[in-house]
CSV table of C-alpha atoms in Angstrom, one decimal:
chain,number,residue,atom,x,y,z
A,1,UNK,CA,-17.8,10.5,1.4
A,2,UNK,CA,-14.9,9.5,-0.8
A,3,UNK,CA,-13.6,11.8,-3.4
A,4,UNK,CA,-11.0,12.0,-6.2
A,5,UNK,CA,-9.2,15.3,-6.3
A,6,UNK,CA,-6.7,15.2,-9.1
A,7,UNK,CA,-4.5,18.3,-10.1
A,8,UNK,CA,-6.7,18.5,-13.2
A,9,UNK,CA,-10.0,20.0,-14.4
A,10,UNK,CA,-11.7,17.1,-16.3
A,11,UNK,CA,-14.5,17.6,-18.7
A,12,UNK,CA,-17.7,16.6,-16.9
A,13,UNK,CA,-19.1,14.9,-19.9
A,14,UNK,CA,-16.0,12.9,-20.4
A,15,UNK,CA,-15.9,11.9,-16.8
A,16,UNK,CA,-19.6,10.9,-16.7
A,17,UNK,CA,-19.3,8.7,-19.8
A,18,UNK,CA,-16.0,7.2,-18.6
A,19,UNK,CA,-17.3,6.3,-15.2
A,20,UNK,CA,-20.4,4.8,-16.8
A,21,UNK,CA,-18.2,2.8,-19.2
A,22,UNK,CA,-15.7,1.5,-16.7
A,23,UNK,CA,-18.4,0.6,-14.2
A,24,UNK,CA,-19.5,-2.1,-16.7
A,25,UNK,CA,-16.0,-3.4,-17.1
A,26,UNK,CA,-15.1,-3.9,-13.4
A,27,UNK,CA,-14.4,-7.5,-12.4
A,28,UNK,CA,-13.8,-8.2,-8.8
A,29,UNK,CA,-12.1,-11.6,-9.4
A,30,UNK,CA,-8.4,-12.1,-9.7
A,31,UNK,CA,-6.8,-13.3,-12.9
A,32,UNK,CA,-3.7,-15.4,-12.5
A,33,UNK,CA,-0.6,-14.0,-14.3
A,34,UNK,CA,1.7,-16.9,-14.5
A,35,UNK,CA,5.2,-15.6,-14.0
A,36,UNK,CA,4.7,-12.7,-13.0
A,37,UNK,CA,3.2,16.5,11.0
A,38,UNK,CA,1.5,18.5,12.9
A,39,UNK,CA,0.2,21.1,10.4
A,40,UNK,CA,0.3,24.0,12.8
A,41,UNK,CA,4.1,23.4,13.1
A,42,UNK,CA,4.6,23.4,9.3
A,43,UNK,CA,3.3,20.8,6.9
A,44,UNK,CA,5.4,17.9,7.9
A,45,UNK,CA,3.4,15.0,7.0
A,46,UNK,CA,3.4,7.8,6.9
A,47,UNK,CA,1.3,5.2,7.0
A,48,UNK,CA,4.1,2.8,7.8
A,49,UNK,CA,3.5,3.4,11.5
A,50,UNK,CA,-0.3,3.6,11.6
A,51,UNK,CA,-0.3,1.1,14.4
A,52,UNK,CA,1.7,3.5,16.6
A,53,UNK,CA,-1.0,5.6,18.5
A,54,UNK,CA,1.7,8.1,19.7
A,55,UNK,CA,2.3,9.5,16.3
A,56,UNK,CA,0.0,12.0,14.7
A,57,UNK,CA,-1.6,11.4,11.3
A,58,UNK,CA,0.6,14.0,9.7
A,59,UNK,CA,3.7,12.2,11.0
A,60,UNK,CA,2.3,8.9,9.8
A,61,UNK,CA,1.9,10.2,6.2
A,62,UNK,CA,5.4,11.7,6.1
A,63,UNK,CA,7.3,8.5,5.3
A,64,UNK,CA,5.1,8.1,2.2
A,65,UNK,CA,6.1,11.6,1.1
A,66,UNK,CA,9.7,10.8,1.5
A,67,UNK,CA,9.4,7.6,-0.4
A,68,UNK,CA,7.7,9.3,-3.3
A,69,UNK,CA,10.3,12.1,-3.3
A,70,UNK,CA,13.1,9.6,-3.4
A,71,UNK,CA,11.7,7.9,-6.5
A,72,UNK,CA,11.4,11.2,-8.4
A,73,UNK,CA,14.9,12.2,-7.5
A,74,UNK,CA,16.2,8.9,-8.9
A,75,UNK,CA,14.4,9.9,-12.2
A,76,UNK,CA,13.8,6.3,-13.1
A,77,UNK,CA,11.4,3.6,-12.2
A,78,UNK,CA,12.8,0.5,-10.4
A,79,UNK,CA,11.6,-2.0,-12.9
A,80,UNK,CA,11.0,-5.6,-11.9
A,81,UNK,CA,12.1,-8.1,-14.6
A,82,UNK,CA,9.2,-10.3,-15.4
A,83,UNK,CA,9.3,-13.1,-18.0
A,84,UNK,CA,5.9,-12.5,-19.5
A,85,UNK,CA,4.3,-15.0,-21.8
A,86,UNK,CA,2.7,-13.2,-24.8
A,87,UNK,CA,-0.8,-14.0,-23.8
A,88,UNK,CA,-0.3,-12.5,-20.3
A,89,UNK,CA,1.3,-9.2,-21.6
A,90,UNK,CA,-1.2,-8.9,-24.4
A,91,UNK,CA,-2.6,-5.5,-23.3
A,92,UNK,CA,0.8,-4.0,-22.9
A,93,UNK,CA,2.3,-5.3,-26.1
A,94,UNK,CA,-0.7,-4.6,-28.4
A,95,UNK,CA,-0.4,-1.0,-29.5
A,96,UNK,CA,-4.0,-0.8,-30.7
A,97,UNK,CA,-5.5,-1.8,-27.4
A,98,UNK,CA,-3.1,0.3,-25.4
A,99,UNK,CA,-3.8,3.4,-27.5
A,100,UNK,CA,-7.6,2.8,-27.1
A,101,UNK,CA,-7.1,2.5,-23.4
A,102,UNK,CA,-5.5,5.9,-23.3
A,103,UNK,CA,-8.0,7.5,-25.7
A,104,UNK,CA,-10.8,6.4,-23.4
A,105,UNK,CA,-9.0,8.1,-20.6
A,106,UNK,CA,-9.8,11.5,-22.0
A,107,UNK,CA,-7.8,14.7,-22.6
A,108,UNK,CA,-6.2,17.4,-20.5
A,109,UNK,CA,-4.4,20.7,-20.8
A,110,UNK,CA,-0.9,19.0,-20.9
A,111,UNK,CA,1.5,17.5,-23.3
A,112,UNK,CA,-0.1,14.3,-24.9
A,113,UNK,CA,2.2,11.9,-23.1
A,114,UNK,CA,1.6,13.4,-19.7
A,115,UNK,CA,-2.1,13.8,-20.1
A,116,UNK,CA,-2.4,10.2,-21.1
A,117,UNK,CA,-0.6,9.1,-18.0
A,118,UNK,CA,-2.5,11.4,-15.7
A,119,UNK,CA,-5.8,10.2,-17.1
A,120,UNK,CA,-4.8,6.6,-16.6
A,121,UNK,CA,-4.3,7.4,-12.9
A,122,UNK,CA,-7.6,9.4,-12.8
A,123,UNK,CA,-9.5,6.5,-14.3
A,124,UNK,CA,-8.2,4.1,-11.7
A,125,UNK,CA,-9.1,6.6,-8.9
A,126,UNK,CA,-12.6,7.0,-10.3
A,127,UNK,CA,-13.1,3.3,-10.5
A,128,UNK,CA,-11.9,2.8,-6.9
A,129,UNK,CA,-14.2,5.6,-5.7
A,130,UNK,CA,-17.1,4.1,-7.6
A,131,UNK,CA,-16.7,0.9,-5.5
A,132,UNK,CA,-18.0,2.6,-2.4
A,133,UNK,CA,-20.0,5.5,-3.9
A,134,UNK,CA,-21.3,4.0,-7.1
A,135,UNK,CA,-24.6,2.2,-7.9
A,136,UNK,CA,-23.2,-1.1,-6.6
A,137,UNK,CA,-21.8,0.3,-3.4
A,138,UNK,CA,-24.3,-1.6,-1.2
A,139,UNK,CA,-22.8,-4.9,-2.4
A,140,UNK,CA,-19.2,-4.0,-1.8
A,141,UNK,CA,-17.5,-5.8,1.1
A,142,UNK,CA,-14.0,-5.6,2.6
A,143,UNK,CA,-13.2,-8.8,0.7
A,144,UNK,CA,-14.1,-7.1,-2.5
A,145,UNK,CA,-11.7,-4.2,-1.7
A,146,UNK,CA,-9.0,-6.8,-0.9
A,147,UNK,CA,-9.5,-8.3,-4.4
A,148,UNK,CA,-9.3,-4.8,-5.9
A,149,UNK,CA,-5.9,-4.3,-4.1
A,150,UNK,CA,-4.6,-7.6,-5.4
A,151,UNK,CA,-5.6,-6.5,-8.8
A,152,UNK,CA,-3.7,-3.3,-8.3
A,153,UNK,CA,-0.6,-5.3,-7.3
A,154,UNK,CA,-1.0,-7.4,-10.4
A,155,UNK,CA,-1.1,-4.4,-12.8
A,156,UNK,CA,1.9,-2.9,-11.1
A,157,UNK,CA,3.7,-6.2,-11.9
A,158,UNK,CA,2.6,-5.9,-15.5
A,159,UNK,CA,-0.5,-8.1,-15.5
A,160,UNK,CA,-3.5,-5.9,-16.3
A,161,UNK,CA,-7.0,-7.2,-16.3
A,162,UNK,CA,-8.5,-4.9,-18.9
A,163,UNK,CA,-7.6,-1.9,-21.1
A,164,UNK,CA,-8.0,0.6,-18.2
A,165,UNK,CA,-5.6,-1.4,-16.1
A,166,UNK,CA,-3.3,-1.6,-19.1
A,167,UNK,CA,-3.1,2.2,-19.3
A,168,UNK,CA,-2.1,2.5,-15.7
A,169,UNK,CA,0.3,-0.5,-15.9
A,170,UNK,CA,2.0,1.2,-18.8
A,171,UNK,CA,2.2,4.5,-17.0
A,172,UNK,CA,3.8,3.1,-13.9
A,173,UNK,CA,6.4,1.4,-16.1
A,174,UNK,CA,7.4,4.8,-17.6
A,175,UNK,CA,7.2,7.1,-14.6
A,176,UNK,CA,8.6,6.8,-11.0
A,177,UNK,CA,5.2,6.1,-9.6
A,178,UNK,CA,5.0,4.0,-6.4
A,179,UNK,CA,2.2,1.7,-5.3
A,180,UNK,CA,1.8,2.9,-1.7
A,181,UNK,CA,-0.5,5.9,-2.4
A,182,UNK,CA,-2.8,3.6,-4.5
A,183,UNK,CA,-3.0,1.1,-1.6
A,184,UNK,CA,-3.7,4.0,0.8
A,185,UNK,CA,-6.6,5.2,-1.3
A,186,UNK,CA,-8.1,1.7,-1.1
A,187,UNK,CA,-7.8,2.0,2.7
A,188,UNK,CA,-9.7,5.3,2.5
A,189,UNK,CA,-12.5,3.5,0.6
A,190,UNK,CA,-12.7,0.8,3.3
A,191,UNK,CA,-13.2,3.5,5.9
A,192,UNK,CA,-16.4,4.6,4.2
A,193,UNK,CA,-17.7,1.1,4.7
A,194,UNK,CA,-17.4,1.2,8.5
A,195,UNK,CA,-16.9,4.8,9.7
A,196,UNK,CA,-19.2,7.8,9.6
A,197,UNK,CA,-17.7,10.0,12.4
A,198,UNK,CA,-14.3,11.4,13.1
A,199,UNK,CA,-13.5,12.3,16.7
A,200,UNK,CA,-10.8,14.9,15.9
A,201,UNK,CA,-8.9,16.5,13.1
A,202,UNK,CA,-6.1,14.0,13.4
A,203,UNK,CA,-8.5,11.3,12.3
A,204,UNK,CA,-10.1,13.4,9.7
A,205,UNK,CA,-6.7,14.4,8.3
A,206,UNK,CA,-5.7,10.7,7.8
A,207,UNK,CA,-9.0,10.1,6.0
A,208,UNK,CA,-8.4,13.1,3.7
A,209,UNK,CA,-5.0,11.8,2.9
A,210,UNK,CA,-6.3,8.4,2.0
A,211,UNK,CA,-9.0,9.6,-0.3
A,212,UNK,CA,-7.5,12.7,-1.8
A,213,UNK,CA,-4.0,13.5,-0.7
A,214,UNK,CA,-2.8,10.3,-2.2
A,215,UNK,CA,-3.8,11.6,-5.7
A,216,UNK,CA,-1.3,14.4,-5.4
A,217,UNK,CA,1.5,11.9,-4.6
A,218,UNK,CA,0.4,9.7,-7.6
A,219,UNK,CA,0.4,12.7,-10.0
A,220,UNK,CA,3.7,14.5,-9.3
A,221,UNK,CA,5.9,11.9,-11.0
A,222,UNK,CA,3.9,12.3,-14.2
A,223,UNK,CA,3.6,16.1,-14.1
A,224,UNK,CA,7.3,16.4,-13.3
A,225,UNK,CA,9.3,18.9,-11.4
A,226,UNK,CA,10.9,21.7,-13.5
A,227,UNK,CA,14.5,21.1,-14.4
A,228,UNK,CA,15.3,24.7,-13.2
A,229,UNK,CA,13.5,24.3,-9.9
A,230,UNK,CA,15.6,24.8,-6.8
A,231,UNK,CA,13.0,23.3,-4.5
A,232,UNK,CA,13.5,19.8,-3.1
A,233,UNK,CA,11.3,17.0,-4.3
A,234,UNK,CA,10.1,16.5,-0.8
A,235,UNK,CA,8.7,20.1,-0.6
A,236,UNK,CA,6.9,19.7,-4.0
A,237,UNK,CA,5.3,16.5,-2.7
A,238,UNK,CA,4.3,18.2,0.5
A,239,UNK,CA,2.5,20.8,-1.6
A,240,UNK,CA,0.8,18.2,-3.7
A,241,UNK,CA,-0.3,16.5,-0.6
A,242,UNK,CA,-1.6,19.8,0.8
A,243,UNK,CA,-3.7,20.4,-2.3
A,244,UNK,CA,-5.3,17.1,-2.0
A,245,UNK,CA,-6.1,17.7,1.7
A,246,UNK,CA,-7.4,21.2,0.9
A,247,UNK,CA,-9.7,19.9,-1.9
A,248,UNK,CA,-11.1,17.2,0.3
A,249,UNK,CA,-11.7,19.6,3.2
A,250,UNK,CA,-13.5,21.8,0.8
A,251,UNK,CA,-15.6,18.9,-0.4
A,252,UNK,CA,-16.5,18.1,3.2
A,253,UNK,CA,-17.5,21.7,4.0
A,254,UNK,CA,-19.5,22.0,0.8
A,255,UNK,CA,-21.4,18.8,1.3
A,256,UNK,CA,-22.3,19.0,5.0
A,257,UNK,CA,-26.1,18.9,4.3
A,258,UNK,CA,-25.8,16.1,1.7
A,259,UNK,CA,-23.7,14.0,4.0
A,260,UNK,CA,-26.0,14.6,7.0
A,261,UNK,CA,-29.0,13.3,5.0
A,262,UNK,CA,-27.0,10.1,4.5
A,263,UNK,CA,-26.3,9.9,8.3
A,264,UNK,CA,-22.7,11.0,7.9
A,265,UNK,CA,-20.8,13.8,9.6
A,266,UNK,CA,-17.3,14.4,8.3
A,267,UNK,CA,-16.4,17.1,10.8
A,268,UNK,CA,-14.2,16.9,13.9
A,269,UNK,CA,-16.4,15.9,16.8
A,270,UNK,CA,-14.3,17.6,19.4
A,271,UNK,CA,-14.3,20.9,17.6
A,272,UNK,CA,-18.0,20.8,17.1
A,273,UNK,CA,-18.4,20.3,20.9
A,274,UNK,CA,-16.0,23.2,21.7
A,275,UNK,CA,-18.2,25.4,19.4
A,276,UNK,CA,-21.3,24.4,21.4
A,277,UNK,CA,-22.7,22.3,18.5
A,278,UNK,CA,-24.0,18.7,18.6
A,279,UNK,CA,-24.9,16.1,15.9
A,280,UNK,CA,-28.6,17.2,16.2
A,281,UNK,CA,-27.6,20.7,15.2
A,282,UNK,CA,-26.1,19.2,12.0
A,283,UNK,CA,-29.1,17.0,11.3
A,284,UNK,CA,-31.5,19.9,11.9
A,285,UNK,CA,-29.5,22.1,9.6
A,286,UNK,CA,-30.1,25.5,11.2
A,287,UNK,CA,-27.6,28.3,10.5
A,288,UNK,CA,-26.8,30.0,13.9
A,289,UNK,CA,-24.1,32.2,15.2
A,290,UNK,CA,-22.3,29.2,16.7
A,291,UNK,CA,-22.4,27.5,13.3
A,292,UNK,CA,-21.0,30.5,11.5
A,293,UNK,CA,-18.1,30.8,13.9
A,294,UNK,CA,-17.4,27.0,13.5
A,295,UNK,CA,-17.5,27.3,9.8
A,296,UNK,CA,-15.1,30.3,9.8
A,297,UNK,CA,-12.5,28.2,11.6
A,298,UNK,CA,-12.9,25.3,9.2
A,299,UNK,CA,-12.6,27.5,6.2
A,300,UNK,CA,-9.6,29.1,7.6
A,301,UNK,CA,-7.9,25.8,8.0
A,302,UNK,CA,-8.7,24.7,4.4
A,303,UNK,CA,-7.2,27.9,3.1
A,304,UNK,CA,-4.0,27.3,5.0
A,305,UNK,CA,-3.7,24.0,3.1
A,306,UNK,CA,-4.3,25.8,-0.1
A,307,UNK,CA,-1.6,28.3,0.8
A,308,UNK,CA,0.8,25.5,1.4
A,309,UNK,CA,-0.2,23.9,-1.9
A,310,UNK,CA,0.5,27.1,-3.9
A,311,UNK,CA,4.2,26.9,-2.9
A,312,UNK,CA,4.8,23.9,-5.1
A,313,UNK,CA,2.8,24.6,-8.2
A,314,UNK,CA,5.4,26.9,-9.8
A,315,UNK,CA,8.0,24.2,-9.2
A,316,UNK,CA,6.3,21.8,-11.6
A,317,UNK,CA,7.2,21.5,-15.3
A,318,UNK,CA,5.8,24.6,-17.1
A,319,UNK,CA,3.3,22.6,-19.2
A,320,UNK,CA,1.8,21.0,-16.1
A,321,UNK,CA,1.2,24.2,-14.1
A,322,UNK,CA,-1.9,25.6,-15.9
A,323,UNK,CA,-4.3,22.7,-15.1
A,324,UNK,CA,-3.0,22.6,-11.5
A,325,UNK,CA,-3.4,26.4,-11.0
A,326,UNK,CA,-6.9,26.1,-12.5
A,327,UNK,CA,-7.9,23.4,-10.2
A,328,UNK,CA,-6.5,25.2,-7.2
A,329,UNK,CA,-8.1,28.5,-7.9
A,330,UNK,CA,-11.5,27.0,-8.7
A,331,UNK,CA,-11.6,24.9,-5.6
A,332,UNK,CA,-10.6,27.9,-3.4
A,333,UNK,CA,-13.6,29.8,-4.7
A,334,UNK,CA,-16.0,27.1,-3.4
A,335,UNK,CA,-15.0,28.3,0.1
A,336,UNK,CA,-15.8,31.9,-1.0
A,337,UNK,CA,-19.2,30.6,-2.1
A,338,UNK,CA,-19.9,29.0,1.3
A,339,UNK,CA,-19.3,32.4,2.9
A,340,UNK,CA,-21.5,34.1,0.3
A,341,UNK,CA,-24.3,31.7,1.2
A,342,UNK,CA,-24.0,32.9,4.8
A,343,UNK,CA,-22.5,29.5,5.8
A,344,UNK,CA,-25.7,27.7,4.8
A,345,UNK,CA,-24.2,24.4,3.5
A,346,UNK,CA,-27.2,22.5,4.8
A,347,UNK,CA,-29.6,23.4,2.0
A,348,UNK,CA,-27.5,25.4,-0.4
A,349,UNK,CA,-24.7,23.8,-2.4
A,350,UNK,CA,-21.8,26.2,-2.9
A,351,UNK,CA,-20.6,26.4,-6.5
A,352,UNK,CA,-18.5,28.5,-8.7
A,353,UNK,CA,-20.5,30.3,-11.5
A,354,UNK,CA,-19.6,30.0,-15.2
A,355,UNK,CA,-18.3,33.6,-15.4
A,356,UNK,CA,-15.8,33.0,-12.6
A,357,UNK,CA,-14.8,29.7,-14.0
A,358,UNK,CA,-14.1,31.3,-17.4
A,359,UNK,CA,-12.2,34.1,-15.8
A,360,UNK,CA,-10.1,31.7,-13.8
A,361,UNK,CA,-8.6,30.1,-16.9
A,362,UNK,CA,-6.6,33.2,-18.1
A,363,UNK,CA,-5.7,34.0,-14.5
A,364,UNK,CA,-4.4,30.5,-13.9
A,365,UNK,CA,-2.5,30.7,-17.2
A,366,UNK,CA,-0.8,33.9,-16.2
A,367,UNK,CA,0.1,32.3,-12.8
A,368,UNK,CA,1.5,29.3,-14.7
A,369,UNK,CA,3.7,31.5,-16.9
A,370,UNK,CA,5.2,33.4,-14.0
A,371,UNK,CA,7.7,31.8,-11.8
A,372,UNK,CA,7.9,32.8,-8.1
A,373,UNK,CA,10.5,35.5,-8.7
A,374,UNK,CA,8.6,37.2,-11.5
A,375,UNK,CA,5.3,37.0,-9.6
A,376,UNK,CA,6.9,38.7,-6.6
A,377,UNK,CA,8.4,41.3,-8.8
A,378,UNK,CA,5.1,42.1,-10.5
A,379,UNK,CA,3.0,42.2,-7.3
A,380,UNK,CA,5.7,44.4,-5.7
A,381,UNK,CA,5.1,47.0,-8.5
A,382,UNK,CA,1.4,47.0,-7.7
A,383,UNK,CA,0.1,44.5,-10.3
A,384,UNK,CA,-2.9,42.8,-8.7
A,385,UNK,CA,-4.4,39.5,-9.6
A,386,UNK,CA,-8.0,38.5,-9.2
A,387,UNK,CA,-8.7,38.1,-5.4
A,388,UNK,CA,-9.5,34.5,-4.9
A,389,UNK,CA,-9.4,34.6,-1.1
């Protein structure tokens, strides 16, 4: 169950049309380019030491967070000098094709430059997700994902394969975006080809990082940190990571029944056992007292990640806050819907109604306008916001 959880709220119609379009343009072959933490102790979250079994998944992700934060603090991309031949850099040097690439990437509630860049990232994530969850998923092999990763390396080096690659290639040349989160997302897709059970939350956390937490790390350099923010880049990245984890945990809890019908269980096996539940209980899909208690603990954990994510939203550039707040508030309400359905996520799909979605927009806008100090001041005088918890 892979997922893309950007800090944005895309138009469903645009996404559907875009995925359908880019699916036809995917080419698995490589084109030559010539010269080319433990959460309970506080979200301290690297993949550079995955081979070390003594480190937790949070610890193994932490080095990636530090790496991304360092790039943003430098405020410039380390550009690799490449002597392109005109034919090889055609997508990047042809303004018409590049603009078309960005136009097909959709629109957002941000400044034009940032929304173009965020949608370039979003398109790549959707295309990657479609490899294992799309109509041709049955034909995707580990070798195909290896080719997709090499294609990623090529576009980071300025050698795009098509207009969608060109949009991302241009984006990473303008913003301090690092390749590691993109590579890690591909690792997450490879897990879906061979793994359908997770023995504990440590394993599940790493999976959530791969398929969703990575998107937050990809997005922060484009959304930008406010010039007046006193928060460290590291803390903002931690919040972005937390939002990705929270969104993916919410996806998992919402889709328990759907995943079970596909033979998949994205729930910690040891926690299920401690709750007195088995795989058969999941496949039979009966809501019991044990299931309700188990779900309460899972929802509580997801909300803790949302709480951690909130700390970083107000530190973003003002024009980037609204879509992030909107995404966060809407996703949190899915957890409320699971509770409202009496924890029946076997046969009922939790969703947020249109009225609540519409109401979330002005609430999110208000939250985006108020910095942390103003928000504390207002709530201290008794001003209450819509209760999303």
